[in-house]
Coordinates of C-alpha atoms and ligand atoms in Angstrom, one line a residue:
Chain A
M1 CA -18.3 -30.5 -0.7
Q2 CA -17.7 -26.8 -2.3
N3 CA -17.9 -24.1 0.5
F4 CA -20.3 -22.1 0.6
T5 CA -21.4 -18.9 2.7
Y6 CA -23.1 -20.2 5.6
H7 CA -26.3 -18.3 6.9
R8 CA -27.9 -18.6 10.1
P9 CA -31.2 -16.1 10.3
G10 CA -33.5 -15.9 12.9
S11 CA -36.2 -14.8 11.0
V12 CA -38.3 -16.0 8.4
E13 CA -37.8 -12.4 6.7
E14 CA -34.4 -12.9 7.2
A15 CA -34.3 -16.0 5.3
V16 CA -36.0 -14.8 2.3
Q17 CA -33.6 -11.8 2.4
A18 CA -30.2 -14.1 2.3
L19 CA -32.1 -16.1 0.1
S20 CA -32.8 -13.5 -2.9
A21 CA -29.4 -11.5 -2.0
A22 CA -27.3 -15.0 -2.8
S23 CA -26.4 -15.9 -6.3
D24 CA -27.3 -19.5 -5.7
G25 CA -28.6 -20.0 -2.0
T26 CA -30.5 -22.8 -0.8
L27 CA -32.6 -23.2 2.6
M28 CA -31.1 -26.2 4.8
G29 CA -33.6 -27.6 7.4
G30 CA -31.9 -30.2 9.7
G31 CA -29.1 -30.9 6.2
M32 CA -29.9 -35.0 6.1
T33 CA -30.5 -34.6 2.9
L34 CA -28.9 -31.1 1.9
L35 CA -25.3 -32.2 3.1
P36 CA -25.4 -35.7 1.7
T37 CA -26.1 -34.3 -1.8
L38 CA -24.0 -31.4 -1.6
K39 CA -20.7 -33.7 -0.4
Q40 CA -21.8 -35.8 -3.6
R41 CA -21.4 -32.6 -5.7
L42 CA -24.9 -33.0 -7.2
A43 CA -25.4 -29.0 -5.9
S44 CA -23.0 -26.9 -4.9
P45 CA -25.1 -23.7 -4.0
S46 CA -23.0 -20.3 -3.2
D47 CA -24.9 -19.7 0.0
V48 CA -26.5 -22.5 2.5
V49 CA -29.3 -20.5 5.0
D50 CA -29.9 -22.7 7.4
L51 CA -33.7 -22.5 9.2
G52 CA -32.0 -23.7 12.5
G53 CA -32.2 -20.4 14.2
V54 CA -35.5 -19.5 13.0
A55 CA -37.6 -19.1 16.4
G56 CA -41.3 -20.2 16.5
L57 CA -40.5 -22.8 13.3
S58 CA -40.2 -25.9 15.6
G59 CA -42.6 -27.4 17.5
I60 CA -46.4 -29.0 17.7
S61 CA -49.5 -27.0 19.0
E62 CA -53.5 -27.8 18.5
D63 CA -54.9 -25.1 16.2
G64 CA -58.8 -25.2 15.2
G65 CA -59.2 -28.8 15.6
K66 CA -55.8 -29.3 13.9
V67 CA -52.6 -30.5 15.2
V68 CA -50.4 -28.0 13.9
V69 CA -46.2 -28.8 13.2
G70 CA -43.6 -26.8 13.1
A71 CA -41.8 -27.0 9.5
M72 CA -38.3 -27.5 11.8
T73 CA -39.8 -30.0 13.9
T74 CA -37.7 -33.6 13.8
H75 CA -38.8 -37.0 13.3
A76 CA -37.8 -37.8 16.8
E77 CA -40.1 -35.0 18.4
V78 CA -43.0 -35.7 16.2
A79 CA -42.5 -39.5 16.8
S80 CA -42.6 -38.6 20.7
N81 CA -44.8 -35.8 21.2
A82 CA -47.9 -36.2 23.7
I83 CA -50.6 -34.3 21.3
V84 CA -49.5 -36.3 18.0
T85 CA -49.4 -40.1 20.3
A86 CA -53.0 -39.0 21.7
K87 CA -54.5 -37.5 18.5
I88 CA -52.8 -38.9 15.5
P89 CA -50.8 -42.2 17.1
A90 CA -50.3 -42.9 12.9
L91 CA -48.5 -40.0 12.4
A92 CA -46.2 -40.5 15.9
A93 CA -45.6 -44.4 14.1
L94 CA -44.7 -43.1 10.6
A95 CA -42.3 -40.8 11.9
G96 CA -40.2 -42.7 14.5
A97 CA -39.6 -45.3 11.9
I98 CA -38.0 -42.7 9.3
G99 CA -34.2 -44.0 9.1
D100 CA -32.4 -44.4 12.2
P101 CA -32.6 -42.3 15.5
A102 CA -29.5 -40.0 14.8
V103 CA -31.2 -38.7 11.5
R104 CA -34.8 -38.5 13.0
N105 CA -32.6 -36.5 15.9
R106 CA -32.0 -33.9 13.0
G107 CA -34.4 -34.4 10.0
T108 CA -37.5 -32.5 9.7
I109 CA -41.1 -32.3 8.1
G110 CA -40.1 -28.9 6.5
G111 CA -37.0 -30.7 5.1
S112 CA -38.5 -33.9 4.2
I113 CA -41.7 -32.6 2.2
A114 CA -40.0 -30.2 0.6
N115 CA -38.0 -32.6 -1.0
N116 CA -40.3 -34.9 -2.3
D117 CA -38.2 -38.1 -2.4
P118 CA -40.2 -40.7 -4.3
A119 CA -39.6 -42.8 -1.2
A120 CA -39.9 -41.0 1.5
D121 CA -42.6 -41.1 4.4
Y122 CA -44.1 -37.8 5.3
P123 CA -45.7 -37.5 1.8
A124 CA -48.1 -40.5 2.3
A125 CA -49.1 -39.0 5.8
L126 CA -49.4 -35.5 4.5
V127 CA -51.8 -36.7 1.5
G128 CA -53.2 -39.9 3.3
L129 CA -54.6 -37.5 6.0
G130 CA -55.7 -34.4 4.2
A131 CA -53.0 -32.2 5.4
T132 CA -52.1 -28.5 4.2
V133 CA -49.0 -27.1 4.0
R134 CA -48.4 -23.3 5.5
T135 CA -45.6 -21.3 4.0
N136 CA -44.6 -17.5 4.7
K137 CA -47.0 -17.2 1.5
R138 CA -49.6 -19.4 1.3
E139 CA -51.5 -22.7 2.5
I140 CA -51.3 -25.7 0.1
A141 CA -53.8 -28.6 0.0
A142 CA -51.2 -31.5 0.3
D143 CA -52.9 -32.9 -3.0
D144 CA -51.6 -29.9 -4.9
F145 CA -48.1 -29.5 -3.0
F146 CA -46.6 -33.0 -4.4
T147 CA -46.5 -32.4 -8.1
G148 CA -43.7 -35.3 -9.6
L149 CA -40.6 -36.6 -9.0
F150 CA -38.3 -34.2 -6.2
E151 CA -41.0 -31.7 -7.5
T152 CA -43.4 -29.5 -5.2
A153 CA -45.6 -26.5 -5.7
L154 CA -43.4 -24.8 -3.9
A155 CA -42.0 -21.4 -5.8
E156 CA -38.4 -19.9 -5.9
G157 CA -38.1 -18.4 -2.0
E158 CA -41.2 -19.9 -0.4
V159 CA -40.7 -21.3 2.7
I160 CA -42.4 -24.0 4.6
T161 CA -43.5 -22.9 7.8
A162 CA -45.9 -25.8 9.2
V163 CA -47.9 -28.5 8.7
A164 CA -51.7 -28.4 9.6
F165 CA -53.0 -32.0 9.6
P166 CA -56.9 -32.7 10.9
V167 CA -57.3 -35.3 13.5
P168 CA -58.8 -38.3 11.5
E169 CA -61.5 -40.7 13.0
R170 CA -58.8 -43.7 12.0
A171 CA -55.8 -43.7 10.4
G172 CA -53.0 -46.3 10.1
Y173 CA -49.6 -46.2 8.1
A174 CA -47.7 -49.4 7.2
K175 CA -44.5 -49.5 5.1
F176 CA -42.6 -52.6 3.4
P177 CA -39.2 -50.8 4.7
N178 CA -36.0 -50.9 2.4
P179 CA -33.9 -52.9 4.5
A180 CA -30.7 -50.9 4.2
S181 CA -32.1 -47.6 4.2
R182 CA -35.5 -48.0 5.8
Y183 CA -36.8 -45.7 3.0
A184 CA -40.4 -47.0 1.5
I185 CA -40.5 -49.6 -0.9
V186 CA -43.6 -49.1 -0.7
G187 CA -45.7 -46.9 2.4
V188 CA -49.5 -46.9 2.7
M189 CA -51.3 -44.4 5.0
A190 CA -55.0 -45.0 5.2
S191 CA -57.9 -43.1 7.1
T192 CA -61.0 -41.6 7.7
G193 CA -62.3 -38.6 8.9
P194 CA -62.8 -34.8 8.3
A195 CA -60.8 -34.9 5.2
G196 CA -62.6 -38.2 3.4
T197 CA -61.5 -41.7 3.3
R198 CA -57.9 -41.5 1.8
V199 CA -55.3 -43.8 1.2
A200 CA -52.2 -42.7 0.3
V201 CA -48.9 -44.9 -1.6
T202 CA -45.2 -43.3 -1.4
G203 CA -42.2 -45.6 -2.5
A204 CA -44.1 -47.0 -5.2
G205 CA -44.5 -44.5 -7.9
A206 CA -42.8 -40.9 -9.3
C207 CA -44.2 -39.1 -6.5
V208 CA -47.0 -40.2 -3.9
F209 CA -50.3 -41.1 -4.9
R210 CA -53.8 -41.7 -3.6
A211 CA -55.3 -45.1 -4.4
S212 CA -58.7 -44.2 -5.8
A213 CA -60.2 -47.7 -6.6
M214 CA -59.1 -48.6 -2.8
E215 CA -61.0 -45.0 -1.6
S216 CA -64.0 -46.1 -3.1
A217 CA -63.8 -49.8 -1.5
L218 CA -63.2 -48.6 2.1
G219 CA -66.1 -45.8 1.3
G220 CA -68.4 -49.2 2.3
G221 CA -66.7 -49.5 6.0
F222 CA -63.6 -49.0 6.6
S223 CA -62.1 -52.7 7.0
A224 CA -58.8 -54.5 5.8
D225 CA -61.6 -57.1 4.4
A226 CA -63.3 -54.4 2.3
L227 CA -60.0 -53.8 0.0
S228 CA -59.5 -57.6 -0.7
G229 CA -60.7 -56.9 -4.2
A230 CA -59.0 -53.7 -5.0
S231 CA -55.6 -53.4 -6.5
V232 CA -53.3 -50.7 -8.3
S233 CA -51.9 -50.9 -11.9
A234 CA -48.4 -51.9 -12.6
D235 CA -48.2 -49.7 -15.2
D236 CA -46.6 -46.5 -13.8
L237 CA -44.6 -48.1 -11.0
N238 CA -41.1 -47.6 -10.2
S239 CA -39.1 -51.0 -11.0
D240 CA -35.5 -51.0 -9.6
I241 CA -32.9 -53.6 -8.0
H242 CA -35.0 -53.9 -4.9
A243 CA -38.5 -54.5 -6.8
S244 CA -40.2 -54.7 -9.9
A245 CA -43.6 -52.7 -10.8
E246 CA -45.7 -56.0 -10.3
Y247 CA -44.1 -56.7 -7.1
R248 CA -44.8 -53.5 -5.5
A249 CA -48.2 -53.2 -7.0
H250 CA -48.7 -56.0 -4.9
L251 CA -47.4 -54.7 -1.7
V252 CA -49.5 -51.6 -2.4
G253 CA -52.4 -53.9 -1.5
V254 CA -50.8 -55.7 1.2
M255 CA -49.4 -52.5 3.1
A256 CA -53.2 -51.1 2.5
R257 CA -55.0 -53.9 4.1
R258 CA -52.1 -53.8 7.1
A259 CA -52.3 -50.1 7.2
V260 CA -56.1 -49.9 7.8
A261 CA -55.7 -53.3 10.2
A262 CA -53.2 -51.0 12.0
A263 CA -55.7 -48.4 12.4
G264 CA -56.7 -47.1 15.6
Chain B
M1 CA -13.7 -17.5 7.7
P2 CA -16.4 -18.1 10.3
T3 CA -15.9 -18.8 13.8
V4 CA -16.9 -21.5 16.1
S5 CA -17.6 -21.9 19.7
M6 CA -18.9 -24.7 21.2
T7 CA -18.6 -27.0 24.6
V8 CA -16.5 -29.9 23.9
N9 CA -16.7 -32.8 26.8
G10 CA -17.1 -29.9 29.1
R11 CA -14.4 -27.8 27.7
S12 CA -15.1 -24.3 26.0
A13 CA -13.4 -25.1 22.1
A14 CA -13.4 -22.6 19.4
G15 CA -12.3 -22.2 15.8
E16 CA -11.9 -20.7 12.7
V17 CA -13.6 -22.9 9.8
E18 CA -15.1 -23.0 6.9
G19 CA -18.6 -23.2 6.1
R20 CA -18.5 -26.6 4.5
T21 CA -16.2 -27.7 7.8
L22 CA -18.0 -30.6 9.3
L23 CA -18.5 -31.2 13.0
V24 CA -16.4 -34.3 12.6
E25 CA -13.7 -32.6 10.9
F26 CA -13.6 -29.8 14.0
L27 CA -13.6 -32.5 16.5
R28 CA -10.6 -34.8 14.9
E29 CA -9.0 -32.1 12.8
H30 CA -9.0 -29.0 14.9
L31 CA -9.5 -30.7 18.4
R32 CA -7.7 -33.6 17.6
L33 CA -10.0 -35.8 19.8
T34 CA -10.0 -38.6 17.2
G35 CA -12.0 -41.6 18.9
T36 CA -15.0 -39.8 16.6
H37 CA -14.6 -42.3 13.5
V38 CA -15.6 -41.8 10.0
G39 CA -16.6 -44.9 8.3
C40 CA -18.9 -43.8 5.3
D41 CA -18.9 -40.2 5.0
T42 CA -22.4 -40.3 3.8
S43 CA -24.5 -40.8 6.9
Q44 CA -25.4 -44.7 6.9
C45 CA -22.4 -46.6 9.6
G46 CA -22.9 -44.3 12.1
A47 CA -19.4 -44.3 13.3
C48 CA -19.1 -40.9 13.6
V49 CA -22.2 -41.1 16.7
V50 CA -21.7 -38.0 18.8
H51 CA -24.2 -36.0 21.3
V52 CA -25.1 -32.7 20.2
N53 CA -26.8 -31.2 23.3
G54 CA -27.4 -34.6 24.8
K55 CA -28.9 -36.5 21.6
S56 CA -27.2 -38.4 19.1
V57 CA -26.6 -37.1 15.6
K58 CA -24.1 -38.3 13.1
S59 CA -21.4 -35.9 13.2
C60 CA -20.1 -36.3 9.4
T61 CA -23.7 -34.9 8.4
L62 CA -23.6 -31.7 10.6
L63 CA -21.6 -28.4 9.9
A64 CA -19.8 -27.1 12.6
V65 CA -21.1 -23.8 12.6
Q66 CA -24.7 -26.0 13.0
A67 CA -22.8 -26.8 16.6
E68 CA -22.1 -23.1 17.5
G69 CA -23.0 -23.1 21.1
A70 CA -24.0 -26.5 22.0
E71 CA -22.7 -28.7 24.3
V72 CA -21.1 -31.7 22.6
T73 CA -19.9 -35.0 23.9
T74 CA -17.6 -37.5 21.8
I75 CA -16.3 -41.0 23.6
E76 CA -13.6 -39.1 25.0
G77 CA -15.9 -37.3 27.3
L78 CA -17.6 -40.2 28.7
A79 CA -15.0 -42.1 31.1
Q80 CA -14.7 -39.8 34.4
N81 CA -11.8 -39.7 36.4
G82 CA -10.0 -42.2 34.4
E83 CA -12.9 -45.2 34.9
L84 CA -14.8 -46.5 32.3
H85 CA -18.6 -45.5 31.9
P86 CA -20.7 -48.3 32.5
M87 CA -21.3 -48.4 28.6
Q88 CA -17.6 -48.7 28.1
A89 CA -16.9 -51.4 30.6
A90 CA -20.0 -53.5 29.4
F91 CA -18.5 -53.8 25.9
K92 CA -15.3 -54.9 27.0
E93 CA -16.5 -57.4 29.5
H94 CA -19.2 -58.5 27.1
H95 CA -17.1 -58.7 23.9
G96 CA -18.7 -56.0 22.3
L97 CA -16.2 -55.2 19.8
Q98 CA -13.7 -56.5 17.7
C99 CA -11.5 -54.3 15.7
G100 CA -13.3 -51.8 17.7
F101 CA -13.8 -49.4 14.3
C102 CA -17.8 -48.8 14.9
T103 CA -17.3 -48.8 18.7
P104 CA -17.2 -45.2 19.6
G105 CA -20.2 -44.9 17.1
M106 CA -21.9 -48.1 18.8
V107 CA -21.1 -46.8 22.6
M108 CA -22.6 -43.2 21.9
S109 CA -25.7 -44.6 20.6
A110 CA -25.9 -47.3 23.2
V111 CA -25.9 -44.2 26.0
D112 CA -28.1 -42.3 24.1
L113 CA -31.2 -45.3 24.0
L114 CA -30.8 -45.6 28.1
N115 CA -31.2 -42.0 28.3
T116 CA -34.0 -42.3 26.2
N117 CA -35.7 -45.8 27.1
A118 CA -33.9 -47.1 30.6
H119 CA -35.0 -50.5 30.4
P120 CA -35.5 -51.2 26.3
S121 CA -36.3 -54.9 25.2
E122 CA -34.2 -56.8 22.7
T123 CA -36.2 -55.8 19.6
E124 CA -35.6 -52.3 20.8
I125 CA -32.3 -52.6 21.3
R126 CA -31.7 -54.0 17.7
D127 CA -33.9 -51.3 16.3
W128 CA -32.3 -48.2 18.0
L129 CA -29.2 -49.8 15.9
E130 CA -30.4 -49.3 13.0
G131 CA -27.7 -46.8 12.0
N132 CA -25.0 -48.1 13.4
I133 CA -23.2 -50.7 11.4
C134 CA -20.5 -53.5 12.5
R135 CA -18.6 -55.3 10.2
C136 CA -16.9 -57.6 13.1
T137 CA -19.4 -58.8 15.8
G138 CA -22.7 -59.9 14.3
Y139 CA -24.3 -57.3 17.2
H140 CA -25.0 -60.2 19.7
N141 CA -22.4 -59.3 22.1
I142 CA -23.2 -55.2 21.5
V143 CA -26.6 -56.0 22.1
K144 CA -25.6 -58.1 25.4
A145 CA -23.4 -55.5 26.4
I146 CA -26.4 -53.1 26.8
Q147 CA -28.9 -55.1 28.0
A148 CA -26.5 -55.8 30.9
V149 CA -26.1 -51.7 31.8
A150 CA -30.0 -51.4 31.3
Q151 CA -30.2 -54.3 33.8
G152 CA -27.4 -52.7 36.3
Q153 CA -25.1 -55.0 35.7
G154 CA -21.9 -52.9 33.2
G155 CA -18.5 -53.8 33.7
Ligands
LIG301 C1 -29.6 -42.9 6.4 C2 -31.0 -42.0 6.3 C3 -32.1 -42.5 6.1 C4 -33.4 -42.0 6.0 N1 -34.4 -42.9 5.9 C5 -35.4 -42.1 5.6 C6 -36.5 -42.9 5.9 O1 -36.4 -44.2 5.8 N2 -37.7 -42.5 5.2 C7 -38.0 -40.7 4.8 O2 -38.8 -40.6 4.4 N3 -36.5 -40.4 5.2 C8 -35.6 -40.7 5.1 N4 -34.2 -40.1 5.0 C9 -34.3 -38.7 4.9 C10 -34.7 -37.7 5.9 O3 -36.0 -37.8 6.8 C11 -34.6 -36.5 5.8 O4 -34.1 -36.0 7.3 C12 -34.9 -35.5 4.7 O5 -35.6 -36.0 4.1 C13 -34.8 -34.2 5.0 O6 -35.4 -33.1 5.7 P1 -34.3 -32.3 6.5 O7 -34.7 -31.5 7.5 O8 -32.7 -32.8 6.6 O9 -33.7 -31.5 5.2 P2 -32.7 -31.0 4.3 O10 -31.6 -32.0 3.8 O11 -32.1 -29.4 5.4 O12 -33.4 -30.2 3.0 C14 -33.5 -31.3 2.4 C15 -34.4 -30.1 1.0 O13 -35.5 -29.4 1.8 C16 -34.9 -28.3 1.8 N5 -35.6 -27.4 2.8 C17 -35.6 -27.7 3.9 N6 -36.7 -27.0 4.8 C18 -37.0 -26.3 4.1 C19 -38.6 -25.5 4.6 N7 -38.6 -25.1 5.8 N8 -39.1 -24.6 3.4 C20 -38.7 -24.8 2.4 N9 -37.6 -25.9 1.8 C21 -36.9 -26.3 2.8 C22 -33.8 -27.6 1.6 O14 -34.0 -26.5 0.9 C23 -33.2 -29.0 0.6 O15 -33.6 -28.5 -0.9 C24 -33.2 -40.9 5.4 C25 -31.8 -40.4 5.7 C26 -30.8 -40.6 5.8 C27 -29.3 -39.9 5.7
LIG302 S1 -18.7 -41.6 8.8 FE1 -21.0 -40.2 9.7 S2 -22.3 -42.1 9.3 FE2 -20.6 -43.3 8.6
LIG303 S1 -16.0 -54.2 15.8 FE1 -15.2 -53.8 13.8 S2 -16.8 -52.8 13.0 FE2 -17.7 -53.0 15.0

């Protein structure tokens, strides 16, 4: 890892200032993706701006019928929080199955969605539940946030402050994890509620996507049986040593039925 | 160079580090606490697990400066007055180790598990150890050791 100047700002404004003063600065959430990236020298920033000391970025609250999760809230906190387990148990279960306990104790929702790994779990949660990303500049609907492989709608110097989830009537998440890393080979979040009926797929393609044929199939009734004829095409799906595109397409169907069956 | 200060195993520790200095480097090279091991250096194996403010973390994936002001516990901090911690004693009693390389991280993870969930099922124990890799034991006796402590039959 190349050396860098470390900053620990106390507010989002100070973080933005430190970023803009740096020749090549980067934000750090839990560091669980950033530090391995720096060790591999896939990036060598001049400055690292740690959000760990920013007051008010961590924690979970209810706000106008939504569950609001601060950007620096760890996966472990989301998994065990009383509001999340009561209102959106599928989200708690998803967070509790990310990586391993030590990763969940450091990794944050803000870092996960900013990174937008094609096999990450949270993108499926945000799109599958119709969440809104709050930044220091604006609010972005999840459908518009994840724009491609490791790409998001975030602008230079934009800081995620929170994610607001509408409370679904029913929601379930199922993933077929990579046995070594626990990242999703395929993960599906299915829900119905104020954000409509949604089926969001992660791990299968370059970026999280909605399976519209499955959403229509569930329109008639939110049950696993309703999905029996619905499928996704293997055309644009990933193929690698873990699974072929055809196998991933098959898994999307299996995980979608399991997600709906698991929905409380 | 930044200076960092934290409490390690109940004693205050401070030093000059680089921004990029990892917590595990600070522990091993500055404080000479070499019980915490580096197996993979890529956040996979869990040999480097320590507790920061009571929670297990991979010290190869945390900067020393991120632990500023924190309470850190390493494997060296578990034994009290020359008496092994019950988890250490149970690993010894139940043959929860062979070469011992993974053991410091395994024990630190196991202690965090029982702090979080005092009576885990076998499945919960195995799930919790997802991020701790052992090349020798096949995990069986590690699970037995943790079960013994959870049932109050440590070493
Ligand atoms: C062994 C291991 C297993 C894992 N398994 C899984 C898994 O099963 N599923 C899964 O989904 N993930 C998994 N992960 C990834 C993990 O969830 C990370 O915590 C997550 O991807 C990144 O979160 P972080 O807080 O650590 O972010 P960091 O690593 O600190 O940052 C990641 C990126 O986000 C940016 N960023 C961070 N916070 C913000 C913010 N508030 N606003 C704007 N940009 C920001 C940073 O600049 C950086 O580019 C795993 C990681 C490891 C090491
Ligand atoms: S050395 Fe830290 S996880 Fe392997
Ligand atoms: S005892 Fe040898 S790696 Fe676990």
